[in-house]
PDB file of C-alpha atoms in Angstrom:
ATOM      1  CA  LEU A  63      -0.107  -0.166  -0.022  1.00 55.00           C
ATOM      2  CA  GLU A  64       1.452   3.309  -1.058  1.00 55.00           C
ATOM      3  CA  LEU A  65       0.085   6.769  -0.061  1.00 59.00           C
ATOM      4  CA  LEU A  66       1.758   9.342  -2.500  1.00 55.00           C
ATOM      5  CA  ASP A  67       1.331  12.256  -4.817  1.00 59.00           C
ATOM      6  CA  ASN A  68       0.328  15.118  -2.434  1.00 66.00           C
ATOM      7  CA  THR A  69      -2.616  13.323  -0.864  1.00 72.00           C
ATOM      8  CA  ARG A  70      -4.062  15.532   1.910  1.00 73.00           C
ATOM      9  CA  PHE A  71      -5.260  14.122   5.221  1.00 72.00           C
ATOM     10  CA  SER A  72      -7.092  16.677   7.426  1.00 71.00           C
ATOM     11  CA  SER A  73      -9.536  14.454   9.486  1.00 70.00           C
ATOM     12  CA  GLU A  74      -9.045  11.022  10.916  1.00 73.00           C
ATOM     13  CA  PHE A  75      -6.275   9.006   9.250  1.00 81.00           C
ATOM     14  CA  ASN A  76      -6.320   5.625  11.029  1.00 88.00           C
ATOM     15  CA  PHE A  77      -5.179   1.924  10.438  1.00 87.00           C
ATOM     16  CA  LYS A  78      -6.737  -0.311  12.921  1.00 94.00           C
ATOM     17  CA  ASN A  79      -6.513  -3.984  12.875  1.00 95.00           C
ATOM     18  CA  VAL A  80      -4.819  -4.131   9.448  1.00 93.00           C
ATOM     19  CA  GLU A  81      -2.492  -6.588   8.157  1.00 94.00           C
ATOM     20  CA  VAL A  82      -0.149  -5.522   5.128  1.00 93.00           C
ATOM     21  CA  SER A  83       3.132  -6.514   3.804  1.00 94.00           C
ATOM     22  CA  THR A  84       4.303  -2.930   2.816  1.00 91.00           C
ATOM     23  CA  LEU A  85       3.111   0.456   3.946  1.00 86.00           C
ATOM     24  CA  ILE A  86       4.740   3.418   2.197  1.00 82.00           C
ATOM     25  CA  VAL A  87       3.652   6.879   3.389  1.00 82.00           C
ATOM     26  CA  GLY A  88       5.402   9.716   1.215  1.00 76.00           C
ATOM     27  CA  ALA A  89       4.751  12.978  -0.430  1.00 76.00           C
ATOM     28  CA  ILE A  90       1.576  13.548   1.542  1.00 79.00           C
ATOM     29  CA  SER A  91       0.060  16.535   3.563  1.00 78.00           C
ATOM     30  CA  LEU A  92      -1.007  15.564   7.158  1.00 82.00           C
ATOM     31  CA  ASP A  93      -3.088  17.919   9.224  1.00 82.00           C
ATOM     32  CA  THR A  94      -4.098  15.155  11.785  1.00 84.00           C
ATOM     33  CA  VAL A  95      -2.538  12.361  13.649  1.00 89.00           C
ATOM     34  CA  MET A  96      -1.800   9.239  11.494  1.00 89.00           C
ATOM     35  CA  LEU A  97      -2.824   6.384  14.001  1.00 94.00           C
ATOM     36  CA  ILE A  98      -1.566   2.804  13.428  1.00 95.00           C
ATOM     37  CA  ALA A  99      -3.248   0.550  16.124  1.00 97.00           C
ATOM     38  CA  GLU A 100      -3.018  -3.278  16.515  1.00 97.00           C
ATOM     39  CA  CYS A 101      -1.840  -3.634  13.064  1.00 96.00           C
ATOM     40  CA  ASN A 102       0.808  -6.335  11.454  1.00 97.00           C
ATOM     41  CA  ILE A 103       3.083  -4.566   8.939  1.00 96.00           C
ATOM     42  CA  ILE A 104       6.041  -6.287   7.533  1.00 96.00           C
ATOM     43  CA  ASN A 105       7.699  -3.059   6.009  1.00 96.00           C
ATOM     44  CA  PHE A 106       6.755   0.624   6.963  1.00 93.00           C
ATOM     45  CA  GLN A 107       8.491   3.579   5.498  1.00 89.00           C
ATOM     46  CA  ILE A 108       7.783   7.317   6.137  1.00 86.00           C
ATOM     47  CA  GLY A 109       8.917   9.831   3.355  1.00 80.00           C
ATOM     48  CA  ASN A 110       8.652  13.474   3.063  1.00 80.00           C
ATOM     49  CA  ILE A 111       5.400  14.704   4.806  1.00 84.00           C
ATOM     50  CA  LYS A 112       4.029  18.134   4.784  1.00 84.00           C
ATOM     51  CA  GLY A 113       1.200  19.787   6.890  1.00 82.00           C
ATOM     52  CA  GLU A 114       0.227  21.275  10.083  1.00 80.00           C
ATOM     53  CA  ASP A 115       0.057  18.267  12.312  1.00 82.00           C
ATOM     54  CA  ARG A 116       2.882  15.881  11.082  1.00 87.00           C
ATOM     55  CA  SER A 117       2.205  13.283  13.891  1.00 91.00           C
ATOM     56  CA  LEU A 118       2.352   9.409  14.070  1.00 92.00           C
ATOM     57  CA  SER A 119       1.000   7.164  16.660  1.00 96.00           C
ATOM     58  CA  ILE A 120       1.640   3.525  16.785  1.00 97.00           C
ATOM     59  CA  ASP A 121      -0.055   1.441  19.369  1.00 98.00           C
ATOM     60  CA  ASN A 122       0.235  -2.373  20.152  1.00 98.00           C
ATOM     61  CA  SER A 123       1.476  -3.231  16.593  1.00 98.00           C
ATOM     62  CA  VAL A 124       3.918  -5.579  15.087  1.00 98.00           C
ATOM     63  CA  ILE A 125       6.092  -4.210  12.660  1.00 98.00           C
ATOM     64  CA  GLY A 126       8.959  -6.113  10.712  1.00 98.00           C
ATOM     65  CA  GLU A 127      11.049  -2.968   9.564  1.00 97.00           C
ATOM     66  CA  LEU A 128      10.226   0.623  10.359  1.00 96.00           C
ATOM     67  CA  ILE A 129      12.340   3.254   8.533  1.00 93.00           C
ATOM     68  CA  LEU A 130      11.741   6.726  10.110  1.00 92.00           C
ATOM     69  CA  LYS A 131      13.287   9.928   9.001  1.00 91.00           C
ATOM     70  CA  ILE A 132      12.690  11.899  12.097  1.00 93.00           C
ATOM     71  CA  SER A 133      12.558  15.162  10.057  1.00 91.00           C
ATOM     72  CA  ALA A 134       9.372  14.068   8.313  1.00 89.00           C
ATOM     73  CA  LEU A 135       7.322  14.273  11.611  1.00 91.00           C
ATOM     74  CA  THR A 136       7.000  16.663  14.438  1.00 92.00           C
ATOM     75  CA  LYS A 137       5.595  14.049  16.803  1.00 94.00           C
ATOM     76  CA  ILE A 138       6.244  10.372  16.897  1.00 95.00           C
ATOM     77  CA  PHE A 139       4.665   8.028  19.499  1.00 97.00           C
ATOM     78  CA  ILE A 140       5.265   4.345  19.706  1.00 98.00           C
ATOM     79  CA  ASN A 141       3.653   2.369  22.652  1.00 98.00           C
ATOM     80  CA  GLY A 142       3.634  -1.394  23.113  1.00 97.00           C
ATOM     81  CA  GLY A 143       4.063  -4.002  20.403  1.00 96.00           C
ATOM     82  CA  SER A 144       7.228  -5.044  18.809  1.00 98.00           C
ATOM     83  CA  ILE A 145       9.445  -3.951  16.001  1.00 98.00           C
ATOM     84  CA  SER A 146      12.057  -6.214  14.380  1.00 98.00           C
ATOM     85  CA  ASN A 147      14.169  -3.315  12.874  1.00 98.00           C
ATOM     86  CA  LEU A 148      13.730   0.274  13.845  1.00 98.00           C
ATOM     87  CA  VAL A 149      15.992   2.707  11.942  1.00 97.00           C
ATOM     88  CA  LEU A 150      15.876   6.362  13.041  1.00 96.00           C
ATOM     89  CA  SER A 151      17.739   8.944  10.833  1.00 95.00           C
ATOM     90  CA  GLU A 152      18.005  12.749   9.746  1.00 94.00           C
ATOM     91  CA  SER A 153      17.573  15.714  11.901  1.00 93.00           C
ATOM     92  CA  ASN A 154      14.432  16.837  13.786  1.00 93.00           C
ATOM     93  CA  GLU A 155      12.973  20.285  14.819  1.00 91.00           C
ATOM     94  CA  LYS A 156      13.590  21.961  18.160  1.00 93.00           C
ATOM     95  CA  GLU A 157       9.826  21.389  19.121  1.00 92.00           C
ATOM     96  CA  SER A 158       9.656  17.764  17.844  1.00 95.00           C
ATOM     97  CA  ILE A 159       9.018  14.691  20.042  1.00 96.00           C
ATOM     98  CA  VAL A 160      10.012  11.070  19.570  1.00 97.00           C
ATOM     99  CA  ASN A 161       8.573   8.906  22.303  1.00 98.00           C
ATOM    100  CA  ILE A 162       8.906   5.209  22.201  1.00 98.00           C
ATOM    101  CA  GLU A 163       7.611   3.219  25.293  1.00 98.00           C
ATOM    102  CA  LYS A 164       7.063  -0.358  26.486  1.00 98.00           C
ATOM    103  CA  THR A 165       8.052  -1.777  23.119  1.00 97.00           C
ATOM    104  CA  THR A 166      10.324  -4.821  22.224  1.00 97.00           C
ATOM    105  CA  ILE A 167      12.781  -3.949  19.483  1.00 98.00           C
ATOM    106  CA  VAL A 168      15.377  -6.458  18.043  1.00 98.00           C
ATOM    107  CA  LYS A 169      17.404  -3.961  16.287  1.00 98.00           C
ATOM    108  CA  LEU A 170      17.261  -0.301  17.190  1.00 97.00           C
ATOM    109  CA  LYS A 171      19.627   1.903  15.052  1.00 98.00           C
ATOM    110  CA  PHE A 172      20.369   5.636  15.145  1.00 97.00           C
ATOM    111  CA  GLU A 173      22.087   6.412  11.761  1.00 97.00           C
ATOM    112  CA  ARG A 174      23.127  10.006  11.085  1.00 97.00           C
ATOM    113  CA  VAL A 175      20.659  11.327  13.656  1.00 97.00           C
ATOM    114  CA  PHE A 176      20.983  14.939  14.844  1.00 96.00           C
ATOM    115  CA  ASN A 177      18.430  15.376  17.602  1.00 96.00           C
ATOM    116  CA  ASN A 178      17.332  18.963  18.185  1.00 96.00           C
ATOM    117  CA  GLY A 179      14.267  18.119  19.920  1.00 95.00           C
ATOM    118  CA  LEU A 180      13.302  15.418  22.465  1.00 96.00           C
ATOM    119  CA  ILE A 181      13.765  11.758  22.078  1.00 97.00           C
ATOM    120  CA  THR A 182      12.531   9.687  25.030  1.00 97.00           C
ATOM    121  CA  LEU A 183      12.974   5.835  25.156  1.00 97.00           C
ATOM    122  CA  ARG A 184      11.235   4.330  28.200  1.00 97.00           C
ATOM    123  CA  GLU A 185      10.936   0.644  29.081  1.00 97.00           C
ATOM    124  CA  LEU A 186      12.403  -0.772  25.866  1.00 96.00           C
ATOM    125  CA  GLN A 187      13.484  -4.379  25.757  1.00 95.00           C
ATOM    126  CA  ILE A 188      16.092  -5.391  23.303  1.00 96.00           C
ATOM    127  CA  PRO A 189      16.192  -9.289  23.361  1.00 96.00           C
ATOM    128  CA  PRO A 190      19.359 -11.251  23.619  1.00 94.00           C
ATOM    129  CA  LYS A 191      21.460 -11.142  20.538  1.00 93.00           C
ATOM    130  CA  GLY A 192      19.539  -8.001  19.455  1.00 96.00           C
ATOM    131  CA  LEU A 193      21.239  -4.758  18.472  1.00 97.00           C
ATOM    132  CA  VAL A 194      21.523  -1.190  19.758  1.00 96.00           C
ATOM    133  CA  SER A 195      23.508   0.870  17.297  1.00 96.00           C
ATOM    134  CA  PHE A 196      24.615   4.508  17.351  1.00 95.00           C
ATOM    135  CA  ARG A 197      26.362   5.696  14.231  1.00 97.00           C
ATOM    136  CA  SER A 198      27.396   9.203  13.250  1.00 97.00           C
ATOM    137  CA  SER A 199      24.794  10.757  15.440  1.00 97.00           C
ATOM    138  CA  ASN A 200      24.334  13.520  17.933  1.00 97.00           C
ATOM    139  CA  LEU A 201      21.714  12.457  20.445  1.00 95.00           C
ATOM    140  CA  GLY A 202      21.114  15.739  22.034  1.00 95.00           C
ATOM    141  CA  LYS A 203      18.466  15.675  24.667  1.00 93.00           C
ATOM    142  CA  ALA A 204      17.623  11.991  24.365  1.00 96.00           C
ATOM    143  CA  ASP A 205      16.282  10.205  27.601  1.00 97.00           C
ATOM    144  CA  PHE A 206      16.807   6.474  28.174  1.00 96.00           C
ATOM    145  CA  ILE A 207      14.548   5.465  31.069  1.00 97.00           C
ATOM    146  CA  TYR A 208      14.153   1.815  32.489  1.00 96.00           C
ATOM    147  CA  CYS A 209      15.488   0.351  29.112  1.00 95.00           C
ATOM    148  CA  ASN A 210      17.105  -3.183  29.176  1.00 93.00           C
ATOM    149  CA  PHE A 211      19.842  -3.422  26.628  1.00 93.00           C
ATOM    150  CA  SER A 212      21.913  -5.721  28.693  1.00 94.00           C
ATOM    151  CA  LYS A 213      21.758  -8.693  26.493  1.00 94.00           C
ATOM    152  CA  ALA A 214      22.007  -6.863  23.144  1.00 95.00           C
ATOM    153  CA  ASN A 215      24.944  -6.091  21.077  1.00 95.00           C
ATOM    154  CA  LEU A 216      26.114  -2.564  21.242  1.00 94.00           C
ATOM    155  CA  GLU A 217      27.576  -0.598  18.370  1.00 94.00           C
ATOM    156  CA  PHE A 218      28.836   2.863  18.995  1.00 92.00           C
ATOM    157  CA  GLU A 219      30.718   4.934  16.284  1.00 95.00           C
ATOM    158  CA  ASN A 220      31.328   8.584  15.922  1.00 95.00           C
ATOM    159  CA  CYS A 221      28.516   9.877  18.200  1.00 94.00           C
ATOM    160  CA  LYS A 222      27.968  12.592  20.733  1.00 93.00           C
ATOM    161  CA  ILE A 223      25.970  11.671  23.903  1.00 91.00           C
ATOM    162  CA  THR A 224      26.916  14.583  26.334  1.00 90.00           C
ATOM    163  CA  GLU A 225      23.359  15.898  26.736  1.00 93.00           C
ATOM    164  CA  ALA A 226      21.846  12.387  26.886  1.00 94.00           C
ATOM    165  CA  PHE A 227      20.107  11.395  30.246  1.00 95.00           C
ATOM    166  CA  PHE A 228      20.231   7.654  31.324  1.00 94.00           C
ATOM    167  CA  SER A 229      18.170   6.244  34.276  1.00 95.00           C
ATOM    168  CA  GLU A 230      17.812   2.655  35.285  1.00 95.00           C
ATOM    169  CA  THR A 231      19.068   1.685  31.878  1.00 94.00           C
ATOM    170  CA  GLU A 232      21.263  -1.468  31.462  1.00 91.00           C
ATOM    171  CA  PHE A 233      23.807  -1.717  28.744  1.00 88.00           C
ATOM    172  CA  PRO A 234      25.850  -4.711  27.845  1.00 87.00           C
ATOM    173  CA  LYS A 235      29.123  -5.441  29.803  1.00 78.00           C
TER     174      LYS A 235
END
């Protein structure tokens, strides 16, 4: 399923209890929250989005691969469910929010992220042999609260974390 070509969404934009192999959202105008709830999506990609309210909320969904350019959205909320491969990239705005809570993520990757806003990761689980990767990124004001990365592999290359906050978060030894 592809949503392209300057389609405008100004009222409800919801996917609930949907199962789809690929969902590509790009070149749309979004003036409301895009809600993905209790869905099963193998490949989910977000491209260039315009509009007043560029918000995404993912609740209790199972996603294979989620590629998020944090510049495309002003608010990202992920709560519950699981993601096999989550890739965050690009630069966000000062007022933007990325909030990921109570989610199991097998591979969490920050690739060329420059965080100008707020990124909060709370109660994330990375399973044994999973991956937490930070590459060529400035995490800015990122909060890691009650995350369990202790059994994961950690990759850290060319990153700045001096403003990040870590509370009750376990990293591999």
